[in-house]
């Protein structure tokens, strides 16, 4: 199929893009990498009357340090994040997750702003935004504001943006960590995840002092498991820690069954991945 008719606008500044979107009275959409939006247009599942193309706004693409925060422009392509030495050094869990994002051709075009806005519950970057407790800087007709990742993802494929809002950049605080790991299982490498988990730990003398845990593919939005993070600090680190961690994780999620996997299978996968991640994270300390 071909898309329904729309007006195409290609601004070169952010202000012009916001203005064009606001003028569309809720009927406009922005185009970034087009990897998710174009199929929706072609199937006429999205029928905007105005399409505002962000690709001409060059200052929306960057990766930079701001103190102990890594800021990434919304138009930065998946492939640039995947190959960034700054991301590898400062946000290693995200760096490890990137090669699981779709396939090479899609990573060449897809953008971080598009991935977060699309809010697929089995996508890696929304999960990373939750994992790192990221903040999204968003511009609308009333100016710029900040939205915490935990408030941004409302439901599957649903975010909290107004129709006139554009995600401009995302700020990721750097985590202090002794060990970390990212694991994911998909039906084929590069497909959307059936289950995935990311872990980062800081170790004390005999216990885990700080933990960060996020999962995806097992709920309608990516989840940070703060309850599990707290409980991890109460247990002694020993050979049983990976199993105990897996139990904490699996009892904290209630996956849905769908045509890709049953709820029980997703839970089982998540438990196995949890064990793997904890073993890797603990091994990093030696
Ligand atoms: C076959 C296939 C497999 C895939 N597998 C994976 C996978 O395994 N993991 C994964 O994470 N992703 C996967 N994707 C999705 C891919 O990562 C997309 O690139 C991404 O979801 C959307 O990014 P985009 O830049 O292409 O956005 P677009 O398709 O241009 O836009 C997506 C949505 O976000 C909105 N939008 C875009 N940018 C902004 C912005 N700055 N502000 C506000 N709204 C905005 C658009 O209006 C639209 O509603 C896959 C896609 C395909 C086609």
Tab-separated table of N, CA, C and O in Angstrom, residues 5 66 74 88 110 118 168 224 256 280 285:
chain	number	residue	atom	x	y	z
A	5	UNK	N	-2.474	10.695	1.588
A	5	UNK	CA	-1.864	11.972	1.201
A	5	UNK	C	-1.478	12.791	2.447
A	5	UNK	O	-2.245	12.827	3.420
A	66	UNK	N	28.670	16.054	29.510
A	66	UNK	CA	28.358	17.263	30.275
A	66	UNK	C	28.553	16.912	31.741
A	66	UNK	O	27.648	16.369	32.365
A	74	UNK	N	18.632	13.839	19.658
A	74	UNK	CA	17.542	12.932	19.278
A	74	UNK	C	17.737	12.310	17.900
A	74	UNK	O	17.279	11.203	17.638
A	88	UNK	N	30.974	3.661	24.715
A	88	UNK	CA	31.589	2.412	25.205
A	88	UNK	C	32.265	2.639	26.558
A	88	UNK	O	32.199	1.799	27.449
A	110	UNK	N	17.842	4.425	11.771
A	110	UNK	CA	17.040	4.638	12.981
A	110	UNK	C	17.743	5.573	13.955
A	110	UNK	O	18.973	5.599	14.034
A	118	UNK	N	8.811	5.985	19.716
A	118	UNK	CA	8.000	4.855	19.248
A	118	UNK	C	7.599	3.957	20.427
A	118	UNK	O	6.548	3.326	20.416
A	168	UNK	N	14.294	16.471	21.837
A	168	UNK	CA	15.466	17.191	21.316
A	168	UNK	C	16.755	16.448	21.679
A	168	UNK	O	17.648	16.284	20.848
A	224	UNK	N	12.310	-0.635	35.248
A	224	UNK	CA	13.431	-0.683	36.184
A	224	UNK	C	12.915	-1.379	37.438
A	224	UNK	O	11.851	-1.011	37.952
A	256	UNK	N	3.069	-11.047	29.631
A	256	UNK	CA	1.878	-11.465	28.887
A	256	UNK	C	2.260	-12.570	27.919
A	256	UNK	O	3.405	-12.647	27.477
A	280	UNK	N	28.162	-12.719	35.316
A	280	UNK	CA	29.121	-11.867	34.588
A	280	UNK	C	29.476	-10.632	35.411
A	280	UNK	O	30.649	-10.256	35.511
A	285	UNK	N	34.523	-8.260	38.968
A	285	UNK	CA	35.269	-7.767	40.135
A	285	UNK	C	36.412	-8.724	40.475
A	285	UNK	O	37.389	-8.357	41.118
